[in-house]
Structures are given as C-alpha cells and as structure tokens.
Coordinates of C-alpha atoms and ligand atoms in Angstrom, one line a residue:
X1 CA 31.4 16.9 -22.7
X2 CA 31.7 20.5 -23.6
X3 CA 31.2 23.5 -21.3
X4 CA 29.6 26.7 -22.2
X5 CA 30.9 30.0 -20.7
X6 CA 28.5 29.7 -17.7
X7 CA 29.7 26.2 -17.0
X8 CA 26.5 24.5 -18.2
X9 CA 27.0 21.3 -20.1
X10 CA 25.9 20.9 -23.6
X11 CA 25.6 17.1 -23.9
X12 CA 25.4 14.0 -21.7
X13 CA 27.8 14.8 -18.9
X14 CA 30.8 12.7 -18.0
X15 CA 30.1 11.1 -14.6
X16 CA 32.2 9.5 -11.9
X17 CA 29.9 6.4 -11.8
X18 CA 28.8 4.3 -14.6
X19 CA 25.0 4.7 -14.6
X20 CA 24.7 4.5 -18.3
X21 CA 24.0 1.5 -20.7
X22 CA 25.6 1.1 -24.1
X23 CA 22.7 3.1 -25.7
X24 CA 23.7 6.2 -23.6
X25 CA 20.7 6.0 -21.4
X26 CA 20.6 5.3 -17.7
X27 CA 19.8 1.7 -16.8
X28 CA 16.9 2.8 -14.5
X29 CA 13.4 3.1 -15.8
X30 CA 11.4 0.1 -14.8
X31 CA 8.9 0.3 -11.9
X32 CA 9.1 -1.7 -8.7
X33 CA 6.0 -3.7 -8.1
X34 CA 5.7 -6.7 -5.8
X35 CA 9.5 -7.0 -5.6
X36 CA 9.9 -7.2 -9.4
X37 CA 11.2 -4.6 -11.9
X38 CA 8.5 -4.3 -14.4
X39 CA 7.4 -2.2 -17.5
X40 CA 4.2 -0.4 -17.5
X41 CA 1.2 -2.6 -18.4
X42 CA 0.8 -0.3 -21.5
X43 CA 4.4 -0.7 -22.4
X44 CA 4.7 3.1 -22.6
X45 CA 7.5 5.2 -21.3
X46 CA 8.4 8.9 -20.8
X47 CA 11.7 10.7 -20.8
X48 CA 13.8 11.8 -17.9
X49 CA 16.2 14.7 -18.5
X50 CA 19.5 16.0 -17.2
X51 CA 18.4 19.6 -16.4
X52 CA 22.0 20.9 -16.8
X53 CA 21.7 20.4 -20.6
X54 CA 18.1 19.3 -21.3
X55 CA 19.5 16.0 -22.6
X56 CA 17.4 12.8 -22.3
X57 CA 19.1 10.4 -19.9
X58 CA 16.5 7.7 -19.3
X59 CA 13.2 6.3 -20.4
X60 CA 11.0 5.6 -17.5
X61 CA 7.9 3.3 -17.4
X62 CA 4.7 5.3 -17.7
X63 CA 2.6 3.8 -15.0
X64 CA -1.2 4.0 -15.2
X65 CA -4.3 2.8 -13.5
X66 CA -3.6 -0.9 -14.1
X67 CA -0.1 -0.5 -12.6
X68 CA -1.4 1.2 -9.6
X69 CA -3.9 -1.6 -9.2
X70 CA -1.1 -4.2 -9.2
X71 CA 1.0 -2.2 -6.8
X72 CA -1.9 -1.7 -4.3
X73 CA -2.7 -5.4 -4.5
X74 CA 0.9 -6.3 -3.8
X75 CA 1.1 -3.8 -0.9
X76 CA -2.1 -5.2 0.6
X77 CA -0.8 -8.8 0.4
X78 CA 2.5 -7.8 2.0
X79 CA 0.6 -5.8 4.7
X80 CA -1.4 -8.8 5.7
X81 CA 1.3 -11.4 5.0
X82 CA 5.1 -11.2 5.1
X83 CA 5.3 -7.7 6.7
X84 CA 2.9 -8.4 9.5
X85 CA 5.1 -11.3 10.7
X86 CA 8.1 -9.1 11.1
X87 CA 8.3 -7.4 14.4
X88 CA 9.5 -3.9 15.3
X89 CA 13.1 -4.9 16.2
X90 CA 13.5 -6.7 12.9
X91 CA 12.0 -3.8 10.9
X92 CA 14.4 -1.6 12.7
X93 CA 17.3 -3.8 11.6
X94 CA 16.1 -3.6 8.0
X95 CA 15.8 0.2 8.1
X96 CA 19.3 0.4 9.6
X97 CA 20.6 -1.8 6.8
X98 CA 19.0 0.5 4.2
X99 CA 20.9 3.4 5.7
X100 CA 24.2 1.3 5.6
X101 CA 23.6 0.4 1.9
X102 CA 22.9 4.1 1.0
X103 CA 26.0 5.1 2.8
X104 CA 28.0 2.5 0.9
X105 CA 26.6 4.0 -2.4
X106 CA 26.5 7.6 -1.3
X107 CA 28.6 9.0 -4.1
X108 CA 26.7 7.2 -6.8
X109 CA 23.3 8.2 -5.4
X110 CA 24.4 11.8 -5.0
X111 CA 25.5 11.9 -8.6
X112 CA 22.3 10.3 -9.8
X113 CA 20.3 12.9 -7.8
X114 CA 22.2 15.8 -9.5
X115 CA 21.9 14.2 -12.9
X116 CA 18.1 14.0 -12.6
X117 CA 17.5 17.2 -10.7
X118 CA 20.2 19.7 -11.7
X119 CA 21.1 20.6 -8.1
X120 CA 24.8 21.1 -7.2
X121 CA 26.6 17.8 -6.5
X122 CA 28.0 19.4 -3.4
X123 CA 24.4 19.7 -2.0
X124 CA 23.4 16.2 -3.1
X125 CA 26.5 14.7 -1.5
X126 CA 26.8 16.8 1.6
X127 CA 23.1 17.5 2.5
X128 CA 20.4 15.5 0.7
X129 CA 22.1 12.1 1.0
X130 CA 23.5 12.3 4.6
X131 CA 20.1 13.6 5.8
X132 CA 18.3 10.8 4.1
X133 CA 20.6 8.2 5.5
X134 CA 20.2 9.7 9.0
X135 CA 16.4 9.7 8.5
X136 CA 16.4 5.9 8.0
X137 CA 18.6 5.5 11.1
X138 CA 16.3 7.8 13.1
X139 CA 13.2 5.7 12.3
X140 CA 15.1 2.4 12.7
X141 CA 15.2 3.5 16.3
X142 CA 11.5 4.1 16.4
X143 CA 10.5 0.8 14.8
X144 CA 8.0 -1.0 17.0
X145 CA 8.3 1.7 19.7
X146 CA 5.0 3.5 18.8
X147 CA 3.1 1.5 21.4
X148 CA -0.2 1.7 23.1
X149 CA -1.1 2.5 26.7
X150 CA -3.0 0.9 29.6
X151 CA -5.6 3.4 30.6
X152 CA -7.8 3.1 33.7
X153 CA -11.5 3.4 32.9
X154 CA -14.1 4.4 35.5
X155 CA -14.0 1.9 38.4
X156 CA -17.7 1.1 38.1
X157 CA -17.0 -0.3 34.6
X158 CA -14.9 -3.0 36.2
X159 CA -12.8 -3.4 33.1
X160 CA -9.3 -3.4 32.0
X161 CA -8.7 -1.2 28.9
X162 CA -5.7 -0.6 26.8
X163 CA -4.8 0.8 23.4
X164 CA -3.0 -0.8 20.4
X165 CA -1.1 1.3 18.0
X166 CA -1.6 -0.3 14.6
X167 CA -0.3 0.6 11.2
X168 CA -2.7 2.7 9.0
X169 CA -2.3 0.1 6.2
X170 CA -1.4 0.7 2.6
X171 CA 0.1 4.2 2.3
X172 CA 0.0 6.1 -1.0
X173 CA 2.9 8.6 -1.1
X174 CA 3.1 11.3 -3.7
X175 CA 6.2 13.4 -3.7
X176 CA 7.8 16.4 -5.5
X177 CA 11.0 16.8 -7.5
X178 CA 12.9 19.3 -5.4
X179 CA 14.5 16.8 -3.0
X180 CA 13.6 13.5 -4.6
X181 CA 15.4 11.0 -2.4
X182 CA 15.0 13.0 0.8
X183 CA 11.2 13.4 0.3
X184 CA 11.0 9.7 -0.5
X185 CA 12.9 8.9 2.7
X186 CA 10.8 11.2 4.9
X187 CA 7.8 9.2 3.8
X188 CA 9.1 5.6 3.5
X189 CA 11.1 5.5 6.7
X190 CA 8.3 6.3 9.2
X191 CA 5.8 4.3 7.3
X192 CA 7.9 1.1 7.5
X193 CA 8.9 1.8 11.1
X194 CA 5.2 1.6 12.0
X195 CA 4.5 -1.5 10.0
X196 CA 2.8 0.0 6.9
X197 CA 3.3 -0.9 3.3
X198 CA 3.8 1.7 0.6
X199 CA 3.0 2.7 -3.0
X200 CA 5.1 5.7 -3.8
X201 CA 4.9 7.9 -6.9
X202 CA 8.0 10.1 -7.6
X203 CA 7.5 13.4 -9.5
X204 CA 7.6 12.8 -13.2
X205 CA 10.9 14.8 -13.5
X206 CA 12.8 12.9 -10.9
X207 CA 12.2 9.1 -10.7
X208 CA 15.8 7.9 -11.0
X209 CA 17.4 8.1 -7.6
X210 CA 14.2 6.7 -6.1
X211 CA 14.3 3.7 -8.4
X212 CA 17.9 3.1 -7.4
X213 CA 16.8 3.4 -3.8
X214 CA 14.3 0.7 -4.6
X215 CA 17.1 -1.7 -5.5
X216 CA 18.8 -1.0 -2.1
X217 CA 15.5 -1.6 -0.3
X218 CA 15.3 -5.1 -1.8
X219 CA 18.9 -5.7 -1.0
X220 CA 18.4 -4.7 2.6
X221 CA 15.7 -7.3 2.9
X222 CA 12.5 -5.3 2.5
X223 CA 10.0 -8.1 1.5
X224 CA 8.4 -8.0 -1.9
X225 CA 5.3 -5.7 -2.0
X226 CA 6.2 -3.7 1.1
X227 CA 7.5 -0.7 -1.0
X228 CA 6.2 -0.4 -4.6
X229 CA 7.4 2.4 -6.8
X230 CA 5.0 3.5 -9.6
X231 CA 6.5 6.0 -12.0
X232 CA 4.3 8.2 -14.1
X233 CA 2.3 11.4 -14.2
X234 CA 0.3 12.9 -11.4
X235 CA -3.0 13.4 -13.3
X236 CA -3.0 9.7 -14.2
X237 CA -1.0 7.4 -11.9
X238 CA -1.2 9.9 -9.0
X239 CA -4.9 10.4 -9.4
X240 CA -5.4 6.6 -9.6
X241 CA -3.7 6.3 -6.2
X242 CA -5.9 9.0 -4.7
X243 CA -9.1 7.3 -6.0
X244 CA -8.0 3.7 -5.1
X245 CA -10.2 2.1 -2.5
X246 CA -7.3 -0.2 -1.5
X247 CA -5.2 2.7 -0.3
X248 CA -5.8 3.8 3.3
X249 CA -3.9 7.0 3.4
X250 CA -2.3 9.6 1.1
X251 CA 0.8 11.5 2.2
X252 CA 1.4 14.3 -0.3
X253 CA 4.1 16.9 -0.7
X254 CA 3.8 19.5 -3.5
X255 CA 1.8 22.4 -4.6
X256 CA -1.3 23.9 -2.9
X257 CA -3.3 23.5 -6.1
X258 CA -2.7 19.7 -6.3
X259 CA -3.1 19.4 -2.5
X260 CA -6.6 20.8 -2.8
X261 CA -7.4 18.4 -5.6
X262 CA -6.1 15.4 -3.6
X263 CA -8.2 16.4 -0.5
X264 CA -11.3 16.7 -2.6
X265 CA -10.7 13.4 -4.5
X266 CA -9.8 11.5 -1.3
X267 CA -13.1 12.4 0.2
X268 CA -14.9 9.8 -2.0
X269 CA -13.2 6.9 -0.2
X270 CA -12.5 9.0 3.0
X271 CA -8.8 8.3 3.0
X272 CA -6.7 9.9 5.6
X273 CA -4.7 12.7 4.0
X274 CA -1.6 14.6 5.2
X275 CA -0.5 17.5 3.1
X276 CA 2.9 19.3 3.1
X277 CA 2.4 22.2 0.7
X278 CA 4.2 25.3 -0.3
X279 CA 5.2 28.4 1.4
X280 CA 6.1 32.1 1.1
X281 CA 8.1 32.2 4.2
X282 CA 9.1 35.5 5.8
X283 CA 12.6 36.0 7.0
X284 CA 12.4 39.0 9.4
X285 CA 15.5 41.0 10.1
X286 CA 15.3 43.5 13.0
X287 CA 17.7 46.4 13.1
X288 CA 19.5 45.0 16.2
X289 CA 20.5 41.8 14.4
X290 CA 23.9 40.8 13.3
X291 CA 23.2 42.2 9.8
X292 CA 26.2 40.6 8.0
X293 CA 25.2 37.2 9.3
X294 CA 21.5 37.8 8.6
X295 CA 22.2 38.8 5.0
X296 CA 24.5 35.8 4.4
X297 CA 22.1 33.3 5.8
X298 CA 19.1 34.9 4.2
X299 CA 20.7 34.4 0.8
X300 CA 21.2 30.7 1.6
X301 CA 17.6 30.6 2.8
X302 CA 16.3 31.6 -0.6
X303 CA 19.0 30.4 -3.0
X304 CA 19.8 26.9 -1.7
X305 CA 18.5 24.3 -4.1
X306 CA 18.0 27.2 -6.6
X307 CA 15.2 28.4 -4.4
X308 CA 13.1 25.3 -5.2
X309 CA 12.3 24.7 -1.5
X310 CA 9.0 24.7 0.2
X311 CA 10.7 26.5 3.1
X312 CA 12.5 29.1 0.9
X313 CA 12.8 32.4 2.8
X314 CA 11.4 34.1 -0.2
X315 CA 10.1 37.2 1.6
X316 CA 13.0 39.1 3.3
X317 CA 11.6 41.6 5.7
X318 CA 14.0 44.3 6.8
X319 CA 13.5 47.0 9.5
X320 CA 13.6 50.5 7.9
X321 CA 16.3 51.9 10.2
X322 CA 18.8 49.1 9.0
X323 CA 17.6 48.9 5.5
X324 CA 20.4 50.6 3.6
X325 CA 23.2 48.8 5.4
X326 CA 21.5 45.4 5.0
X327 CA 20.6 45.9 1.3
X328 CA 24.2 46.9 0.5
X329 CA 25.5 43.5 1.9
X330 CA 22.6 41.5 0.5
X331 CA 22.9 42.8 -3.1
X332 CA 26.7 42.7 -3.2
X333 CA 26.7 39.1 -2.0
X334 CA 23.9 38.1 -4.3
X335 CA 25.6 39.6 -7.3
X336 CA 28.7 37.5 -6.6
X337 CA 26.7 34.2 -6.6
X338 CA 26.9 32.5 -10.0
X339 CA 25.4 29.3 -11.5
X340 CA 27.6 26.6 -12.7
X341 CA 27.9 23.0 -13.9
X342 CA 25.8 21.0 -11.4
X343 CA 28.3 18.1 -11.5
X344 CA 31.3 20.3 -10.6
X345 CA 32.0 20.1 -6.9
X346 CA 32.8 23.8 -6.8
X347 CA 29.3 24.8 -8.0
X348 CA 27.0 26.4 -5.4
X349 CA 24.0 27.1 -7.7
X350 CA 22.9 24.6 -10.4
X351 CA 20.0 24.3 -12.8
X352 CA 16.3 24.5 -12.2
X353 CA 14.6 21.2 -12.6
X354 CA 12.9 21.8 -16.0
X355 CA 12.1 24.2 -18.8
X356 CA 8.6 24.6 -17.4
X357 CA 9.9 25.6 -14.0
X358 CA 12.4 28.0 -15.5
X359 CA 9.7 29.6 -17.6
X360 CA 7.5 29.9 -14.5
X361 CA 10.2 31.6 -12.5
X362 CA 11.1 34.0 -15.4
X363 CA 7.4 34.8 -15.6
X364 CA 7.4 35.8 -12.0
X365 CA 10.5 37.9 -12.5
X366 CA 8.7 39.7 -15.3
X367 CA 5.7 40.3 -13.0
X368 CA 8.0 41.7 -10.3
X369 CA 9.3 44.3 -12.9
X370 CA 5.8 45.1 -14.2
X371 CA 4.4 45.6 -10.7
X372 CA 7.1 48.1 -9.8
X373 CA 9.6 46.3 -7.6
X374 CA 13.2 47.3 -7.9
X375 CA 15.5 44.7 -9.4
X376 CA 18.8 44.9 -7.5
X377 CA 20.5 41.6 -8.5
X378 CA 20.0 39.0 -11.3
X379 CA 16.8 38.8 -13.2
X380 CA 17.9 36.8 -16.3
X381 CA 18.3 33.3 -17.6
X382 CA 22.0 32.2 -17.8
X383 CA 23.1 30.7 -21.2
X384 CA 20.9 28.8 -23.6
X385 CA 21.6 25.2 -22.5
X386 CA 20.0 23.8 -19.4
X387 CA 17.7 25.8 -17.1
X388 CA 19.9 28.2 -15.2
X389 CA 18.5 31.4 -13.7
X390 CA 20.5 34.1 -12.0
X391 CA 20.0 34.6 -8.2
X392 CA 17.6 37.4 -8.3
X393 CA 16.7 40.0 -5.6
X394 CA 13.8 42.5 -5.8
X395 CA 13.8 45.5 -3.4
X396 CA 10.9 47.8 -2.6
X397 CA 8.4 44.9 -2.8
X398 CA 5.0 45.5 -1.1
X399 CA 2.7 42.9 0.3
X400 CA 0.0 43.3 -2.5
X401 CA 2.5 42.4 -5.3
X402 CA 2.4 39.0 -6.9
X403 CA 6.0 38.3 -6.0
X404 CA 5.1 38.8 -2.3
X405 CA 2.2 36.5 -2.3
X406 CA 2.7 33.6 -4.7
X407 CA 5.2 30.7 -4.3
X408 CA 7.8 31.2 -7.1
X409 CA 9.9 28.1 -6.3
X410 CA 13.0 29.6 -7.8
X411 CA 15.9 31.8 -7.0
X412 CA 13.9 35.0 -6.4
X413 CA 14.0 37.0 -3.2
X414 CA 11.5 39.7 -2.5
X415 CA 12.6 42.3 0.0
X416 CA 9.9 44.2 2.0
X417 CA 10.5 47.0 4.5
X418 CA 8.8 47.3 8.0
X419 CA 8.8 49.9 10.7
X420 CA 8.5 48.0 14.0
X421 CA 7.7 44.6 15.5
X422 CA 3.9 44.9 15.1
X423 CA 4.4 45.9 11.5
X424 CA 6.8 43.0 10.9
X425 CA 4.3 40.4 12.3
X426 CA 1.4 41.9 10.3
X427 CA 3.3 41.8 7.0
X428 CA 4.8 38.3 7.8
X429 CA 1.3 36.9 8.5
X430 CA -0.2 38.5 5.4
X431 CA 0.0 35.3 3.4
X432 CA -2.2 32.3 2.7
X433 CA 0.9 30.2 3.5
X434 CA 2.4 29.3 6.9
X435 CA 5.2 26.8 6.5
X436 CA 8.2 28.5 8.1
X437 CA 9.6 31.9 9.2
X438 CA 12.9 33.4 10.3
X439 CA 13.6 36.0 12.9
X440 CA 16.9 37.9 13.3
X441 CA 17.4 40.0 16.4
X442 CA 19.8 40.5 19.3
X443 CA 16.9 40.7 21.7
X444 CA 15.5 37.5 23.4
X445 CA 12.2 39.3 24.0
X446 CA 11.7 40.3 20.4
X447 CA 12.7 36.8 19.2
X448 CA 10.3 35.0 21.5
X449 CA 7.4 37.4 21.1
X450 CA 7.7 37.3 17.3
X451 CA 8.1 33.5 17.2
X452 CA 4.8 33.2 19.1
X453 CA 3.0 35.7 16.9
X454 CA 4.0 34.1 13.6
X455 CA 1.6 31.7 11.9
X456 CA 4.1 29.1 10.8
X457 CA 4.9 25.5 11.4
X458 CA 8.6 26.3 12.0
X459 CA 10.2 29.5 13.3
X460 CA 14.0 29.9 13.1
X461 CA 15.7 32.4 15.4
X462 CA 19.1 33.8 14.1
X463 CA 19.3 30.9 11.7
X464 CA 17.4 29.6 8.7
X465 CA 16.4 26.4 7.0
X466 CA 17.6 24.0 9.7
X467 CA 15.8 20.7 9.9
X468 CA 16.5 17.6 12.0
X469 CA 15.0 14.2 11.6
X470 CA 13.9 14.4 15.3
X471 CA 12.0 17.6 14.9
X472 CA 8.4 17.8 13.5
X473 CA 8.0 19.6 10.2
X474 CA 4.8 20.9 8.6
X475 CA 2.5 23.8 7.9
X476 CA 0.0 26.2 9.2
X477 CA -2.8 27.6 7.0
X478 CA -2.6 26.6 3.3
X479 CA 0.8 25.1 3.8
X480 CA -1.0 22.0 4.8
X481 CA -1.5 19.8 7.9
X482 CA 0.0 16.8 9.5
X483 CA 3.6 16.7 10.6
X484 CA 6.6 14.8 9.1
X485 CA 9.7 13.8 10.9
X486 CA 10.2 13.3 14.7
X487 CA 7.9 11.3 16.9
X488 CA 5.0 13.4 15.3
X489 CA 5.3 11.3 12.1
X490 CA 4.5 8.1 14.1
X491 CA 1.0 9.6 14.7
X492 CA 0.5 10.0 11.0
X493 CA 1.5 6.4 10.3
X494 CA -0.4 4.6 13.1
X495 CA -4.0 4.4 14.2
X496 CA -5.2 3.7 17.8
X497 CA -7.5 0.9 18.7
X498 CA -9.0 0.8 22.2
X499 CA -9.6 -2.7 23.7
X500 CA -12.0 -3.2 26.7
X501 CA -11.8 -6.3 28.7
X502 CA -14.7 -6.9 31.1
X503 CA -13.4 -8.2 34.5
X504 CA -16.7 -9.2 36.1
Ligands
NAP601 P1 2.8 19.3 -8.2 O1 2.1 19.2 -9.5 O2 2.1 19.6 -6.9 O3 3.6 17.9 -8.0 C1 3.8 17.2 -6.8 C2 3.4 15.7 -7.0 O4 2.0 15.5 -7.2 C3 4.0 15.1 -8.3 O5 4.4 13.7 -8.0 C4 2.9 15.2 -9.2 O6 3.0 14.3 -10.3 C5 1.7 14.8 -8.4 N1 0.4 15.2 -8.9 C6 0.1 16.2 -9.8 N2 -1.2 16.2 -10.0 C7 -1.8 15.2 -9.3 C8 -3.1 14.7 -9.2 N3 -4.1 15.3 -9.8 N4 -3.3 13.7 -8.3 C9 -2.3 13.1 -7.7 N5 -1.0 13.5 -7.8 C10 -0.7 14.6 -8.6 O7 4.1 20.3 -8.3 P2 4.8 20.6 -9.7 O8 3.8 20.7 -10.8 O9 5.9 19.6 -9.8 O10 5.3 22.1 -9.3 C11 4.5 23.2 -9.5 C12 4.6 24.1 -8.3 O11 4.3 23.5 -7.1 C13 6.0 24.6 -8.1 O12 6.4 25.7 -8.9 C14 6.0 25.0 -6.6 O13 5.4 26.3 -6.5 C15 5.1 24.0 -6.1 N6 5.8 22.9 -5.4 C16 5.9 22.8 -4.1 C17 6.6 21.8 -3.5 C18 6.8 21.7 -2.0 O14 7.7 21.0 -1.5 N7 6.0 22.4 -1.2 C19 7.2 20.8 -4.2 C20 7.1 20.9 -5.6 C21 6.4 21.9 -6.2 P3 3.7 15.0 -11.7 O15 5.1 15.2 -11.3 O16 3.5 13.9 -12.7 O17 3.0 16.2 -12.0
MG602 MG1 3.6 18.5 -11.9

C-alpha cells in the first residue's frame, strides 16, 4: 500500500480483516436467491471498486430479468410457506439475532462498507453500523405487534367487526449507495417484522456489505427465500423488479428522476410504492443563534459522508445582520477540513463513491462559479487517485442559481443571505424538495413558528442530521412520500383487512 500526499491510497489497501481471496478480489459477489449463493443466470459479472483508489476489489453477479424471476418466485413461496408459519415473537427473536451477529462482526462489516463506499472508517464503525444494528433491535420489538382492532359497527348491523393487519406480501426494495447497509436495514427490518418477504437490489456501486449481511441473515435463521439479494443495474434488474407482477410493493430510495420512472412503471401493475428521494435542505441560522455552534454543526450537516446524503444541509441560510461573523467561522473551519485515506481511523472526510459522482459534483462547482457565486473554501479535486473533492463553500448564492436548486450530493455548501423570518421561510421553501430543514435561534417562538412554516418531513432545531430508529423519516413535495423508521414504517409494510361477522 502506498499513500499519496493527500492520504489517498494507490493500490488495494491493507485491511484489518481478511476479506480477500488469493486472486486479490473480495470473496463476495454471488447473489442470494432462495437461500443459495448463485451466479447470474447469464454468468455475467460487473466490477466493484474501492473508491479510495479506483481499484477493482470484487466481481459481482450481474443479475437480470431471469434472476429477478427466480428471486420473486422464492420470495412468494417463502411468504406463503415457511415464513407464514413463524409468528411475531419468533420473527422478533430472529431480528434480534441478526443484530447480535452484526455486532459480533461490526469491525469487519464497517471495513467492508468503507472499502466499497469510500466513506471514513470512523463513520462506518461509529455511525452506520451501530445505527443499523439498533434498527434491527428496534423492529425486533415491533415484530407481531402491528395488530388490528375490534371496531363497533352501527348497532342496527348486529355484527362484530374487526381488522387484521396483514403483510403487504413480496416487497421489492431498491436502494442507493450512500449508506448501503443502513438503507438495506431500514427496509429489511420493518418488512420482516411485519411478516413480508423481500427482494432487494443494492446500488450497483455498493453490493458488498449487503451480500455479507445476507450471510448473517441466513446464520440468524431467516428461512430460505425470505430475503433475496439481486445484484445488478437499475435499468435492468431494478426495472425488472418494478415491472414484475409477483412483487406487491416497491420501496425505493434514490434520485427524484428514478423515483418518477418507478412510479410511472409501477402503475401498470398498480404496485404500492413508497419513495424516499433527494433533498436540497435549508439550514437556517438566525442572528440570535449560537453562531459558533451553528457554523460547526452546519459544516457537519453538509460534509458528513462527503455530502452524499439525502438530508444534506446543502443550503445554509444566514440572517444578514450576523452574516460576517458567521461566514468568518464557517469558512475558517471549512478550510481546515481535509480529505484522507478512508481506512485511516483519523480521517473525517473520505472519497466520493465513484468517478461519475465526482465528475457530477465538480460539474456543479463549475456551475456555481459560472453563475457568479463566491467560492470561499475548497472547489477542487484532491490528488489524482480515488475520488476526493475538497469541502467546498459558496457564498453570495441566490435562489435562482443551479447550486441553490439542484441536489449536488457532494461536499458543496451554498450560503444564501436573508433579512427576516418571513424572508427565511420564503427562501427555504423555494425548492421542489422538502426532505429536511434546520433552524438555529435562541428564541422558542422563532423556532416553532419556522418549524411549522417549513415544508419538510423533518425539522431540526439547534441541531442537524439527527435520526432515530423510533422517529418517522421521509419527505414532503418531490422528496417523496411514505415514511421509514418508527411505527410509521409498520403502515408501509402492512395492509388492513376488515372482517364482518353477522351476529343475527
Ligand atoms: P439512482 O440512479 O436513483 O439509484 C438508486 C437506485 O435505483 C439504485 O439501486 C439504482 O440502480 C436503481 N435504479 C436506477 N434506475 C432504475 C430504474 N429505471 N428502475 C429501477 N431501479 C433503478 O441514483 P444514482 O444514479 O446512484 O445517483 C444519482 C443522483 O441521485 C445522486 O447524485 C443524487 O443526487 C441522487 N441520489 C439520492 C439519494 C437519496 O438518498 N435521496 C441516494 C442516491 C442518489 P443502479 O445503482 O444500478 O443505477
Ligand atoms: Mg445509478
């Protein structure tokens, strides 16, 4: 392993855990269908990379329509067979066991996540994995507890009526690359708690930690066919899932563009669809806020995970009277943030996920310059190996600029200035997105009025980017619909049946 001056790695990195075979590739790459590890029916594979150096680290089965067919058939058999005979308490025990196994292998899973995604090992180990483990435990507690009610009909009906909460059925889950194992967990855990079966497709860039999770699911006692992992591309394997008549629901997290395609395509079989899409979240700093703290947390809010977050606080709105003081802290702190070797525990900012994503982000930085925003920190690629981009801050951004409207999904903050509360709310809501927002103020009244006025699925007051497995998460406007996490996810993974019993 050789390090370049920015800390990026030039070849396959030395790892703490032995994930590699003798040929220098990771041992993961086959798909999980019906409890078996299988190649694609076509025999084709595609490459998985380590973003820190761009090196190929695995060959992954290229799933297609035939593989999706097999996975759906297995999920259907399990739904009606083995899984239907396992009650809620037992499903809860299995979910808890999954969490225990993940905890036992936490260092290995965290390293694998960083190897395939490029995010700092510190984040994988301290955030992504612990939150995923806690998510399986949270839904272990809910297993079998999404129950129906006895409801009194009109007395003249002389009937007893009650509802059953039944699983939706075979759930197709299509997930992105920014938090691979966590996004898989947010979808698999509630689906299994409610008695569904799953066909999940990881993003093409990041299959590996999810394949390893598949091994742990089997070890925990998840019966064959209950969770099937089909690796491959969105426009082939993903599209085949969306079109498949044997899939009852699609849960999707990713871009608005693909979300719209999925909704259109799902109409032909009238599948249920839940969409968790992008954002351009405003982080509003009023002059009476703790400006030091606001600046510090706002930087975390945009640069965590290299800015590749649907909730990234990518529009920082600062009140004019505090602008100079705030910008001084923000730009000084931003300039001190550096990228480094993702596998080094001291690194706070790693690599973007892919060359494509890096080019996309650099393209937006170019747009920001062209459209007249003022670059106050960063703005460049770091080194020539891997996909590292400097933490970048643009000041003097206005709402019409591309970098104030489009989701960049990278380490780029756009700072806009506002005059008063009404102006802040107007600018904040001037977006097609509505996933999240932040409000920084010393006034309870300002905080609560603004929180109510913002069109967003989550509003953070004097903090940013907090999530909890018990709290619902999802979007307003083009950020999607449906809620993940919390009890809200149980509604997404069950359907209600009313039963009338005539008493005459
Ligand atoms: P994407 O294309 O929306 O990918 C999300 C998932 O959808 C992936 O598993 C993808 O497979 C799959 N997919 C793509 N086309 C599909 C289709 N026609 N039918 C069914 N599934 C399909 O996102 P991306 O291309 O990875 O990233 C592009 C941009 O999307 C980012 O720059 C960012 O702005 C946004 N994004 C948002 C989120 C979020 O959490 N809100 C996450 C990721 C990306 P493939 O991986 O094979 O394409
Ligand atoms: Mg894609």
